[in-house]
């Protein structure tokens, strides 16, 4: 038996929502899992990237054995019902750029879990799948919108349960995703964050995140522009993303631009705007990055309201 699952890309954090906010985007990975009948064949993991040769180097470094994150997630699911995975063939067809802050690892974890769950007769519900995916990924902000679609606020309770709610993203707010041609691993981007932060910065983010939630519910652009600020991760990551500061600065005082944030751990940048010239966003970002010899792929995208789907 063979099951395929199509999973959207995700952009996490959105400024003040570090490790708890994220939305799904219409770029997809498709994960297929096949239980092979021949015993002793072990696991086989095949990767096909539609982004190659851009991702060729990163692709070569992805483990193709039991250390692969998809296999790890699938193994945890099997173990949770007292089973061991049998002989598995895992195919990953990837459109989501890797190590760019667009949730490519969450997409394959979620895809693997949903496919394996279907193969097992659906023993795990959405909450259980989210808990396993979060355990493998480390935080719920990408995996939650990858499973659910839309714009999602998520947190993890002490017992591991994921608490999550969908928020209403105003459809008229445009999202411009600017993907530079260099990689930044989440591990490196997290390693520059401090163990502790000043109380004033914690309060700053709490206030801005609360304002952001109110802004999306009331479609309040002025409030959103105020809310899209962060002191917990972006200032520390600036040094890893050349041009980031200049790009944020360029849009700061533009009417119609609600904000410019790092997508997840970066280096992709996301610009939120309303009734603003999207070509101007593209040329501004291109000018800044190309002056530093960085090529950029700029895409105007709508939030993907559909989460992971099992393909029949
Ligand atoms: N919230 C995470 C981070 C997302 O910023 O490190 C990265 O996957």
PDB file of C-alpha atoms and ligand atoms in Angstrom:
ATOM      1  CA  UNK A   1       0.000   0.000   0.000  1.00  0.00           C
ATOM      2  CA  UNK A   2       1.159   3.502  -0.835  1.00  0.00           C
ATOM      3  CA  UNK A   3      -0.022   6.924   0.443  1.00  0.00           C
ATOM      4  CA  UNK A   4       0.951  10.417  -0.788  1.00  0.00           C
ATOM      5  CA  UNK A   5       0.464  13.645   1.156  1.00  0.00           C
ATOM      6  CA  UNK A   6       0.797  17.176  -0.203  1.00  0.00           C
ATOM      7  CA  UNK A   7       1.949  19.715   2.411  1.00  0.00           C
ATOM      8  CA  UNK A   8       2.256  23.516   2.120  1.00  0.00           C
ATOM      9  CA  UNK A   9       5.280  25.664   2.944  1.00  0.00           C
ATOM     10  CA  UNK A  10       5.001  27.836   6.053  1.00  0.00           C
ATOM     11  CA  UNK A  11       6.366  31.118   7.303  1.00  0.00           C
ATOM     12  CA  UNK A  12       6.805  31.218  11.078  1.00  0.00           C
ATOM     13  CA  UNK A  13       7.180  33.960  13.722  1.00  0.00           C
ATOM     14  CA  UNK A  14       5.760  36.940  11.788  1.00  0.00           C
ATOM     15  CA  UNK A  15       7.718  39.417  13.888  1.00  0.00           C
ATOM     16  CA  UNK A  16       6.634  39.249  17.556  1.00  0.00           C
ATOM     17  CA  UNK A  17       5.155  35.714  17.314  1.00  0.00           C
ATOM     18  CA  UNK A  18       8.484  33.954  17.868  1.00  0.00           C
ATOM     19  CA  UNK A  19       7.932  30.174  18.030  1.00  0.00           C
ATOM     20  CA  UNK A  20       4.134  30.552  18.123  1.00  0.00           C
ATOM     21  CA  UNK A  21       2.754  32.182  14.945  1.00  0.00           C
ATOM     22  CA  UNK A  22       2.875  30.882  11.393  1.00  0.00           C
ATOM     23  CA  UNK A  23       0.963  30.804   8.122  1.00  0.00           C
ATOM     24  CA  UNK A  24       0.800  28.346   5.244  1.00  0.00           C
ATOM     25  CA  UNK A  25       1.888  29.356   1.730  1.00  0.00           C
ATOM     26  CA  UNK A  26       1.058  27.867  -1.692  1.00  0.00           C
ATOM     27  CA  UNK A  27       4.377  26.103  -2.345  1.00  0.00           C
ATOM     28  CA  UNK A  28       4.268  22.344  -1.716  1.00  0.00           C
ATOM     29  CA  UNK A  29       6.180  19.196  -0.907  1.00  0.00           C
ATOM     30  CA  UNK A  30       4.655  15.813  -1.664  1.00  0.00           C
ATOM     31  CA  UNK A  31       5.666  12.882   0.511  1.00  0.00           C
ATOM     32  CA  UNK A  32       4.851   9.326  -0.517  1.00  0.00           C
ATOM     33  CA  UNK A  33       5.294   6.352   1.782  1.00  0.00           C
ATOM     34  CA  UNK A  34       5.080   2.798   0.562  1.00  0.00           C
ATOM     35  CA  UNK A  35       5.225  -0.265   2.759  1.00  0.00           C
ATOM     36  CA  UNK A  36       7.292  -2.667   0.737  1.00  0.00           C
ATOM     37  CA  UNK A  37       6.382  -6.323   0.873  1.00  0.00           C
ATOM     38  CA  UNK A  38       9.878  -7.721   0.685  1.00  0.00           C
ATOM     39  CA  UNK A  39      11.271  -8.209   4.188  1.00  0.00           C
ATOM     40  CA  UNK A  40      14.871  -7.184   4.766  1.00  0.00           C
ATOM     41  CA  UNK A  41      14.876  -4.383   2.226  1.00  0.00           C
ATOM     42  CA  UNK A  42      15.205  -1.753   5.006  1.00  0.00           C
ATOM     43  CA  UNK A  43      14.308   1.841   4.350  1.00  0.00           C
ATOM     44  CA  UNK A  44      14.759   3.671   1.091  1.00  0.00           C
ATOM     45  CA  UNK A  45      14.539   7.467   0.943  1.00  0.00           C
ATOM     46  CA  UNK A  46      14.414   9.260  -2.404  1.00  0.00           C
ATOM     47  CA  UNK A  47      14.460  13.019  -2.834  1.00  0.00           C
ATOM     48  CA  UNK A  48      13.492  14.927  -5.933  1.00  0.00           C
ATOM     49  CA  UNK A  49      13.948  18.690  -5.759  1.00  0.00           C
ATOM     50  CA  UNK A  50      12.214  20.933  -8.240  1.00  0.00           C
ATOM     51  CA  UNK A  51      14.434  23.709  -6.904  1.00  0.00           C
ATOM     52  CA  UNK A  52      17.639  22.001  -8.075  1.00  0.00           C
ATOM     53  CA  UNK A  53      20.352  22.998  -8.801  1.00  0.00           C
ATOM     54  CA  UNK A  54      19.745  25.742  -6.184  1.00  0.00           C
ATOM     55  CA  UNK A  55      19.393  23.163  -3.440  1.00  0.00           C
ATOM     56  CA  UNK A  56      21.748  20.529  -4.823  1.00  0.00           C
ATOM     57  CA  UNK A  57      24.423  20.950  -2.152  1.00  0.00           C
ATOM     58  CA  UNK A  58      21.953  20.938   0.764  1.00  0.00           C
ATOM     59  CA  UNK A  59      20.149  18.007  -0.799  1.00  0.00           C
ATOM     60  CA  UNK A  60      23.308  15.912  -0.864  1.00  0.00           C
ATOM     61  CA  UNK A  61      23.692  16.377   2.896  1.00  0.00           C
ATOM     62  CA  UNK A  62      20.214  15.130   3.819  1.00  0.00           C
ATOM     63  CA  UNK A  63      20.459  11.712   5.538  1.00  0.00           C
ATOM     64  CA  UNK A  64      18.875   8.834   3.600  1.00  0.00           C
ATOM     65  CA  UNK A  65      18.774   6.418   6.534  1.00  0.00           C
ATOM     66  CA  UNK A  66      17.183   6.111  10.002  1.00  0.00           C
ATOM     67  CA  UNK A  67      18.532   9.587  10.823  1.00  0.00           C
ATOM     68  CA  UNK A  68      16.257  11.224   8.284  1.00  0.00           C
ATOM     69  CA  UNK A  69      13.669  13.422  10.065  1.00  0.00           C
ATOM     70  CA  UNK A  70      10.785  11.889   8.110  1.00  0.00           C
ATOM     71  CA  UNK A  71      11.823   8.420   9.211  1.00  0.00           C
ATOM     72  CA  UNK A  72      12.269   9.615  12.807  1.00  0.00           C
ATOM     73  CA  UNK A  73       8.747  11.090  12.846  1.00  0.00           C
ATOM     74  CA  UNK A  74       7.263   7.955  11.271  1.00  0.00           C
ATOM     75  CA  UNK A  75       9.117   5.752  13.764  1.00  0.00           C
ATOM     76  CA  UNK A  76       7.724   7.799  16.680  1.00  0.00           C
ATOM     77  CA  UNK A  77       4.205   7.331  15.356  1.00  0.00           C
ATOM     78  CA  UNK A  78       4.672   3.559  15.013  1.00  0.00           C
ATOM     79  CA  UNK A  79       6.222   3.394  18.499  1.00  0.00           C
ATOM     80  CA  UNK A  80       3.314   5.392  19.982  1.00  0.00           C
ATOM     81  CA  UNK A  81       1.022   2.474  19.094  1.00  0.00           C
ATOM     82  CA  UNK A  82       3.543  -0.169  20.144  1.00  0.00           C
ATOM     83  CA  UNK A  83       4.788  -1.031  16.654  1.00  0.00           C
ATOM     84  CA  UNK A  84       8.048  -0.794  14.722  1.00  0.00           C
ATOM     85  CA  UNK A  85       8.073   0.506  11.161  1.00  0.00           C
ATOM     86  CA  UNK A  86       8.453  -2.283   8.619  1.00  0.00           C
ATOM     87  CA  UNK A  87      10.225  -1.950   5.285  1.00  0.00           C
ATOM     88  CA  UNK A  88       9.469   1.562   4.034  1.00  0.00           C
ATOM     89  CA  UNK A  89      10.077   3.427   0.814  1.00  0.00           C
ATOM     90  CA  UNK A  90       9.809   7.211   1.308  1.00  0.00           C
ATOM     91  CA  UNK A  91       9.707   9.541  -1.691  1.00  0.00           C
ATOM     92  CA  UNK A  92       9.972  13.290  -1.156  1.00  0.00           C
ATOM     93  CA  UNK A  93       9.128  15.576  -4.031  1.00  0.00           C
ATOM     94  CA  UNK A  94      10.184  19.038  -2.974  1.00  0.00           C
ATOM     95  CA  UNK A  95       9.181  22.441  -4.293  1.00  0.00           C
ATOM     96  CA  UNK A  96       9.841  24.261  -1.007  1.00  0.00           C
ATOM     97  CA  UNK A  97      13.310  25.825  -0.996  1.00  0.00           C
ATOM     98  CA  UNK A  98      15.447  24.178   1.701  1.00  0.00           C
ATOM     99  CA  UNK A  99      17.085  26.040   4.624  1.00  0.00           C
ATOM    100  CA  UNK A 100      15.438  29.324   3.616  1.00  0.00           C
ATOM    101  CA  UNK A 101      12.948  29.740   6.502  1.00  0.00           C
ATOM    102  CA  UNK A 102       9.950  28.373   4.607  1.00  0.00           C
ATOM    103  CA  UNK A 103       9.211  25.270   6.658  1.00  0.00           C
ATOM    104  CA  UNK A 104      10.629  22.619   4.331  1.00  0.00           C
ATOM    105  CA  UNK A 105      11.540  20.323   7.231  1.00  0.00           C
ATOM    106  CA  UNK A 106       8.117  20.746   8.851  1.00  0.00           C
ATOM    107  CA  UNK A 107       6.458  19.938   5.535  1.00  0.00           C
ATOM    108  CA  UNK A 108       8.292  16.612   5.183  1.00  0.00           C
ATOM    109  CA  UNK A 109       7.754  15.696   8.850  1.00  0.00           C
ATOM    110  CA  UNK A 110       4.022  16.412   8.564  1.00  0.00           C
ATOM    111  CA  UNK A 111       3.776  14.636   5.199  1.00  0.00           C
ATOM    112  CA  UNK A 112       5.556  11.550   6.528  1.00  0.00           C
ATOM    113  CA  UNK A 113       3.399  11.433   9.642  1.00  0.00           C
ATOM    114  CA  UNK A 114       0.087  11.813   7.825  1.00  0.00           C
ATOM    115  CA  UNK A 115       1.038   9.211   5.225  1.00  0.00           C
ATOM    116  CA  UNK A 116       2.195   6.721   7.866  1.00  0.00           C
ATOM    117  CA  UNK A 117      -0.913   7.377   9.956  1.00  0.00           C
ATOM    118  CA  UNK A 118      -3.105   6.551   6.957  1.00  0.00           C
ATOM    119  CA  UNK A 119      -1.100   3.378   6.283  1.00  0.00           C
ATOM    120  CA  UNK A 120      -1.659   2.351   9.913  1.00  0.00           C
ATOM    121  CA  UNK A 121      -5.432   2.878   9.711  1.00  0.00           C
ATOM    122  CA  UNK A 122      -5.432   6.399  11.257  1.00  0.00           C
ATOM    123  CA  UNK A 123      -4.718   5.595  14.930  1.00  0.00           C
ATOM    124  CA  UNK A 124      -3.519   9.167  15.713  1.00  0.00           C
ATOM    125  CA  UNK A 125      -5.771  12.222  15.702  1.00  0.00           C
ATOM    126  CA  UNK A 126      -4.724  15.754  14.686  1.00  0.00           C
ATOM    127  CA  UNK A 127      -3.540  16.685  18.204  1.00  0.00           C
ATOM    128  CA  UNK A 128      -1.405  13.545  18.546  1.00  0.00           C
ATOM    129  CA  UNK A 129       0.140  14.129  15.099  1.00  0.00           C
ATOM    130  CA  UNK A 130       0.895  17.731  16.051  1.00  0.00           C
ATOM    131  CA  UNK A 131       2.616  16.620  19.266  1.00  0.00           C
ATOM    132  CA  UNK A 132       4.875  14.164  17.431  1.00  0.00           C
ATOM    133  CA  UNK A 133       5.644  16.676  14.662  1.00  0.00           C
ATOM    134  CA  UNK A 134       6.520  19.315  17.281  1.00  0.00           C
ATOM    135  CA  UNK A 135       8.758  16.906  19.147  1.00  0.00           C
ATOM    136  CA  UNK A 136      10.746  16.225  15.972  1.00  0.00           C
ATOM    137  CA  UNK A 137      10.783  19.861  14.794  1.00  0.00           C
ATOM    138  CA  UNK A 138      11.330  21.466  18.230  1.00  0.00           C
ATOM    139  CA  UNK A 139       8.577  24.108  18.047  1.00  0.00           C
ATOM    140  CA  UNK A 140       4.984  24.092  16.761  1.00  0.00           C
ATOM    141  CA  UNK A 141       4.878  27.313  14.703  1.00  0.00           C
ATOM    142  CA  UNK A 142       5.618  25.676  11.326  1.00  0.00           C
ATOM    143  CA  UNK A 143       4.074  22.239  11.796  1.00  0.00           C
ATOM    144  CA  UNK A 144       0.708  23.629  12.986  1.00  0.00           C
ATOM    145  CA  UNK A 145      -0.062  25.646   9.823  1.00  0.00           C
ATOM    146  CA  UNK A 146       1.476  22.868   7.689  1.00  0.00           C
ATOM    147  CA  UNK A 147      -1.177  20.485   9.039  1.00  0.00           C
ATOM    148  CA  UNK A 148      -4.071  22.948   9.394  1.00  0.00           C
ATOM    149  CA  UNK A 149      -3.445  25.544   6.669  1.00  0.00           C
ATOM    150  CA  UNK A 150      -4.183  29.239   7.218  1.00  0.00           C
ATOM    151  CA  UNK A 151      -2.748  31.463   9.933  1.00  0.00           C
ATOM    152  CA  UNK A 152      -2.192  29.637  13.207  1.00  0.00           C
ATOM    153  CA  UNK A 153      -1.265  30.554  16.779  1.00  0.00           C
ATOM    154  CA  UNK A 154       0.220  27.606  18.653  1.00  0.00           C
ATOM    155  CA  UNK A 155       1.835  26.685  21.931  1.00  0.00           C
ATOM    156  CA  UNK A 156       2.891  23.557  23.772  1.00  0.00           C
ATOM    157  CA  UNK A 157       1.489  22.661  27.174  1.00  0.00           C
ATOM    158  CA  UNK A 158       3.758  21.151  29.865  1.00  0.00           C
ATOM    159  CA  UNK A 159       2.477  17.631  29.068  1.00  0.00           C
ATOM    160  CA  UNK A 160       3.429  18.070  25.393  1.00  0.00           C
ATOM    161  CA  UNK A 161      -0.108  18.761  24.130  1.00  0.00           C
ATOM    162  CA  UNK A 162      -0.234  21.395  21.401  1.00  0.00           C
ATOM    163  CA  UNK A 163      -2.742  24.167  21.984  1.00  0.00           C
ATOM    164  CA  UNK A 164      -3.625  25.880  18.711  1.00  0.00           C
ATOM    165  CA  UNK A 165      -6.143  28.230  17.172  1.00  0.00           C
ATOM    166  CA  UNK A 166      -6.589  29.489  13.625  1.00  0.00           C
ATOM    167  CA  UNK A 167      -6.630  33.271  13.271  1.00  0.00           C
ATOM    168  CA  UNK A 168      -8.422  35.125  10.447  1.00  0.00           C
ATOM    169  CA  UNK A 169      -5.848  36.613   8.056  1.00  0.00           C
ATOM    170  CA  UNK A 170      -7.349  39.598   6.173  1.00  0.00           C
ATOM    171  CA  UNK A 171      -7.333  38.415   2.526  1.00  0.00           C
ATOM    172  CA  UNK A 172      -6.733  41.966   1.285  1.00  0.00           C
ATOM    173  CA  UNK A 173      -3.322  42.073   2.976  1.00  0.00           C
ATOM    174  CA  UNK A 174      -0.662  41.105   0.442  1.00  0.00           C
ATOM    175  CA  UNK A 175       2.237  38.843   1.276  1.00  0.00           C
ATOM    176  CA  UNK A 176       5.491  39.207  -0.649  1.00  0.00           C
ATOM    177  CA  UNK A 177       7.977  36.435  -0.019  1.00  0.00           C
ATOM    178  CA  UNK A 178      11.593  37.319  -0.869  1.00  0.00           C
ATOM    179  CA  UNK A 179      13.827  34.234  -1.033  1.00  0.00           C
ATOM    180  CA  UNK A 180      17.573  34.953  -1.301  1.00  0.00           C
ATOM    181  CA  UNK A 181      19.966  32.466  -2.894  1.00  0.00           C
ATOM    182  CA  UNK A 182      21.854  31.613   0.275  1.00  0.00           C
ATOM    183  CA  UNK A 183      21.127  29.095   3.001  1.00  0.00           C
ATOM    184  CA  UNK A 184      20.763  29.578   6.736  1.00  0.00           C
ATOM    185  CA  UNK A 185      20.199  26.527   8.902  1.00  0.00           C
ATOM    186  CA  UNK A 186      17.734  26.848  11.760  1.00  0.00           C
ATOM    187  CA  UNK A 187      20.375  25.428  14.127  1.00  0.00           C
ATOM    188  CA  UNK A 188      22.760  28.275  13.326  1.00  0.00           C
ATOM    189  CA  UNK A 189      19.966  30.861  13.467  1.00  0.00           C
ATOM    190  CA  UNK A 190      18.930  29.573  16.915  1.00  0.00           C
ATOM    191  CA  UNK A 191      22.507  29.377  18.173  1.00  0.00           C
ATOM    192  CA  UNK A 192      22.843  33.181  18.050  1.00  0.00           C
ATOM    193  CA  UNK A 193      19.836  33.691  20.346  1.00  0.00           C
ATOM    194  CA  UNK A 194      20.585  34.438  24.021  1.00  0.00           C
ATOM    195  CA  UNK A 195      19.608  32.092  26.865  1.00  0.00           C
ATOM    196  CA  UNK A 196      17.927  34.983  28.658  1.00  0.00           C
ATOM    197  CA  UNK A 197      16.466  38.264  27.458  1.00  0.00           C
ATOM    198  CA  UNK A 198      15.937  41.582  29.251  1.00  0.00           C
ATOM    199  CA  UNK A 199      12.511  41.849  30.927  1.00  0.00           C
ATOM    200  CA  UNK A 200      11.792  44.961  28.838  1.00  0.00           C
ATOM    201  CA  UNK A 201      12.215  42.942  25.628  1.00  0.00           C
ATOM    202  CA  UNK A 202       9.938  40.152  26.866  1.00  0.00           C
ATOM    203  CA  UNK A 203       7.282  42.749  27.720  1.00  0.00           C
ATOM    204  CA  UNK A 204       7.792  44.439  24.343  1.00  0.00           C
ATOM    205  CA  UNK A 205       7.055  41.202  22.472  1.00  0.00           C
ATOM    206  CA  UNK A 206       4.094  40.255  24.685  1.00  0.00           C
ATOM    207  CA  UNK A 207       2.488  43.649  23.983  1.00  0.00           C
ATOM    208  CA  UNK A 208       3.159  43.531  20.250  1.00  0.00           C
ATOM    209  CA  UNK A 209       1.941  39.949  19.842  1.00  0.00           C
ATOM    210  CA  UNK A 210      -1.306  40.804  21.635  1.00  0.00           C
ATOM    211  CA  UNK A 211      -1.720  43.863  19.381  1.00  0.00           C
ATOM    212  CA  UNK A 212      -1.066  41.692  16.303  1.00  0.00           C
ATOM    213  CA  UNK A 213      -3.862  39.279  17.214  1.00  0.00           C
ATOM    214  CA  UNK A 214      -6.266  42.186  17.719  1.00  0.00           C
ATOM    215  CA  UNK A 215      -5.082  43.771  14.430  1.00  0.00           C
ATOM    216  CA  UNK A 216      -5.898  40.702  12.338  1.00  0.00           C
ATOM    217  CA  UNK A 217      -9.324  40.254  13.970  1.00  0.00           C
ATOM    218  CA  UNK A 218     -10.252  43.878  13.308  1.00  0.00           C
ATOM    219  CA  UNK A 219      -8.258  44.283  10.028  1.00  0.00           C
ATOM    220  CA  UNK A 220      -6.605  47.278  11.656  1.00  0.00           C
ATOM    221  CA  UNK A 221      -3.675  48.223   9.418  1.00  0.00           C
ATOM    222  CA  UNK A 222      -2.370  50.955  11.650  1.00  0.00           C
ATOM    223  CA  UNK A 223      -2.281  48.597  14.612  1.00  0.00           C
ATOM    224  CA  UNK A 224      -0.669  45.867  12.482  1.00  0.00           C
ATOM    225  CA  UNK A 225       2.095  48.238  11.448  1.00  0.00           C
ATOM    226  CA  UNK A 226       2.738  48.958  15.116  1.00  0.00           C
ATOM    227  CA  UNK A 227       2.489  45.259  16.041  1.00  0.00           C
ATOM    228  CA  UNK A 228       4.953  43.843  13.503  1.00  0.00           C
ATOM    229  CA  UNK A 229       8.005  44.481  15.650  1.00  0.00           C
ATOM    230  CA  UNK A 230      10.170  42.048  17.517  1.00  0.00           C
ATOM    231  CA  UNK A 231      12.972  42.066  20.043  1.00  0.00           C
ATOM    232  CA  UNK A 232      13.361  38.351  20.745  1.00  0.00           C
ATOM    233  CA  UNK A 233      14.911  36.942  17.573  1.00  0.00           C
ATOM    234  CA  UNK A 234      15.263  39.349  14.650  1.00  0.00           C
ATOM    235  CA  UNK A 235      17.821  41.720  16.204  1.00  0.00           C
ATOM    236  CA  UNK A 236      20.113  38.747  17.009  1.00  0.00           C
ATOM    237  CA  UNK A 237      19.752  37.226  13.553  1.00  0.00           C
ATOM    238  CA  UNK A 238      20.507  40.425  11.643  1.00  0.00           C
ATOM    239  CA  UNK A 239      24.198  39.571  11.524  1.00  0.00           C
ATOM    240  CA  UNK A 240      23.427  36.286   9.730  1.00  0.00           C
ATOM    241  CA  UNK A 241      21.338  37.893   6.992  1.00  0.00           C
ATOM    242  CA  UNK A 242      23.225  40.496   4.984  1.00  0.00           C
ATOM    243  CA  UNK A 243      20.853  43.201   3.749  1.00  0.00           C
ATOM    244  CA  UNK A 244      18.132  42.366   6.299  1.00  0.00           C
ATOM    245  CA  UNK A 245      18.488  45.618   8.215  1.00  0.00           C
ATOM    246  CA  UNK A 246      18.490  47.735   5.042  1.00  0.00           C
ATOM    247  CA  UNK A 247      15.416  45.936   3.659  1.00  0.00           C
ATOM    248  CA  UNK A 248      13.481  46.469   6.911  1.00  0.00           C
ATOM    249  CA  UNK A 249      14.590  50.095   7.029  1.00  0.00           C
ATOM    250  CA  UNK A 250      13.543  50.702   3.402  1.00  0.00           C
ATOM    251  CA  UNK A 251       9.903  49.816   4.135  1.00  0.00           C
ATOM    252  CA  UNK A 252       9.618  51.280   7.631  1.00  0.00           C
ATOM    253  CA  UNK A 253       8.055  54.585   6.678  1.00  0.00           C
ATOM    254  CA  UNK A 254       6.227  53.517   3.503  1.00  0.00           C
ATOM    255  CA  UNK A 255       2.464  54.080   3.626  1.00  0.00           C
ATOM    256  CA  UNK A 256       0.765  50.847   2.627  1.00  0.00           C
ATOM    257  CA  UNK A 257       3.552  48.592   3.905  1.00  0.00           C
ATOM    258  CA  UNK A 258       2.400  47.075   7.188  1.00  0.00           C
ATOM    259  CA  UNK A 259       5.706  45.468   7.996  1.00  0.00           C
ATOM    260  CA  UNK A 260       8.736  43.502   6.941  1.00  0.00           C
ATOM    261  CA  UNK A 261       9.824  40.432   8.919  1.00  0.00           C
ATOM    262  CA  UNK A 262      12.192  37.507   8.812  1.00  0.00           C
ATOM    263  CA  UNK A 263      10.413  34.330   7.679  1.00  0.00           C
ATOM    264  CA  UNK A 264      11.013  31.726  10.385  1.00  0.00           C
ATOM    265  CA  UNK A 265      14.720  31.521  11.121  1.00  0.00           C
ATOM    266  CA  UNK A 266      15.468  33.270   7.792  1.00  0.00           C
ATOM    267  CA  UNK A 267      17.041  34.183   5.490  1.00  0.00           C
ATOM    268  CA  UNK A 268      13.761  34.694   3.545  1.00  0.00           C
ATOM    269  CA  UNK A 269      12.068  38.042   4.252  1.00  0.00           C
ATOM    270  CA  UNK A 270       8.306  38.610   4.128  1.00  0.00           C
ATOM    271  CA  UNK A 271       6.710  41.973   3.382  1.00  0.00           C
ATOM    272  CA  UNK A 272       3.071  42.544   4.372  1.00  0.00           C
ATOM    273  CA  UNK A 273       1.303  45.329   2.508  1.00  0.00           C
ATOM    274  CA  UNK A 274      -2.084  46.667   1.488  1.00  0.00           C
ATOM    275  CA  UNK A 275      -2.825  48.474  -1.774  1.00  0.00           C
ATOM    276  CA  UNK A 276       0.900  49.034  -2.226  1.00  0.00           C
ATOM    277  CA  UNK A 277       2.816  48.667  -5.482  1.00  0.00           C
ATOM    278  CA  UNK A 278       4.078  45.066  -5.359  1.00  0.00           C
ATOM    279  CA  UNK A 279       6.585  45.741  -8.157  1.00  0.00           C
ATOM    280  CA  UNK A 280       8.100  48.423  -5.953  1.00  0.00           C
ATOM    281  CA  UNK A 281       8.566  45.891  -3.150  1.00  0.00           C
ATOM    282  CA  UNK A 282      10.286  43.571  -5.619  1.00  0.00           C
ATOM    283  CA  UNK A 283      12.612  46.243  -7.001  1.00  0.00           C
ATOM    284  CA  UNK A 284      13.496  47.585  -3.534  1.00  0.00           C
ATOM    285  CA  UNK A 285      14.442  44.131  -2.227  1.00  0.00           C
ATOM    286  CA  UNK A 286      16.275  43.222  -5.443  1.00  0.00           C
ATOM    287  CA  UNK A 287      18.266  46.442  -5.434  1.00  0.00           C
ATOM    288  CA  UNK A 288      19.430  45.927  -1.852  1.00  0.00           C
ATOM    289  CA  UNK A 289      20.308  42.260  -2.190  1.00  0.00           C
ATOM    290  CA  UNK A 290      21.776  42.438  -5.676  1.00  0.00           C
ATOM    291  CA  UNK A 291      24.071  45.249  -4.540  1.00  0.00           C
ATOM    292  CA  UNK A 292      25.513  42.605  -2.205  1.00  0.00           C
ATOM    293  CA  UNK A 293      25.701  40.008  -5.022  1.00  0.00           C
ATOM    294  CA  UNK A 294      22.708  38.099  -3.608  1.00  0.00           C
ATOM    295  CA  UNK A 295      20.139  36.866  -6.131  1.00  0.00           C
ATOM    296  CA  UNK A 296      16.534  36.878  -4.942  1.00  0.00           C
ATOM    297  CA  UNK A 297      13.346  35.111  -5.966  1.00  0.00           C
ATOM    298  CA  UNK A 298      10.393  37.393  -5.115  1.00  0.00           C
ATOM    299  CA  UNK A 299       6.886  35.884  -5.053  1.00  0.00           C
ATOM    300  CA  UNK A 300       3.540  37.525  -4.280  1.00  0.00           C
ATOM    301  CA  UNK A 301       1.525  34.842  -2.539  1.00  0.00           C
ATOM    302  CA  UNK A 302      -1.795  34.402  -0.781  1.00  0.00           C
ATOM    303  CA  UNK A 303      -2.101  32.390   2.414  1.00  0.00           C
ATOM    304  CA  UNK A 304      -2.898  28.732   1.687  1.00  0.00           C
ATOM    305  CA  UNK A 305      -6.033  28.014   3.704  1.00  0.00           C
ATOM    306  CA  UNK A 306      -5.815  24.277   3.015  1.00  0.00           C
ATOM    307  CA  UNK A 307      -3.385  22.334   5.171  1.00  0.00           C
ATOM    308  CA  UNK A 308      -1.810  18.970   4.394  1.00  0.00           C
ATOM    309  CA  UNK A 309      -3.976  16.756   2.174  1.00  0.00           C
ATOM    310  CA  UNK A 310      -3.857  13.032   1.612  1.00  0.00           C
ATOM    311  CA  UNK A 311      -3.891  12.480  -2.147  1.00  0.00           C
ATOM    312  CA  UNK A 312      -6.121   9.631  -3.269  1.00  0.00           C
TER     313      UNK A 312
HETATM  314  N1  LIG B   1      10.379  29.733  15.277  1.00  0.00           N
HETATM  315  C1  LIG B   1      11.475  29.068  14.661  1.00  0.00           C
HETATM  316  C2  LIG B   1      12.712  29.967  14.727  1.00  0.00           C
HETATM  317  C3  LIG B   1      11.148  28.767  13.243  1.00  0.00           C
HETATM  318  O1  LIG B   1      12.579  31.161  14.452  1.00  0.00           O
HETATM  319  O2  LIG B   1      13.781  29.488  15.078  1.00  0.00           O
HETATM  320  C4  LIG B   1      12.263  28.090  12.523  1.00  0.00           C
HETATM  321  O3  LIG B   1      11.881  26.883  12.028  1.00  0.00           O
END
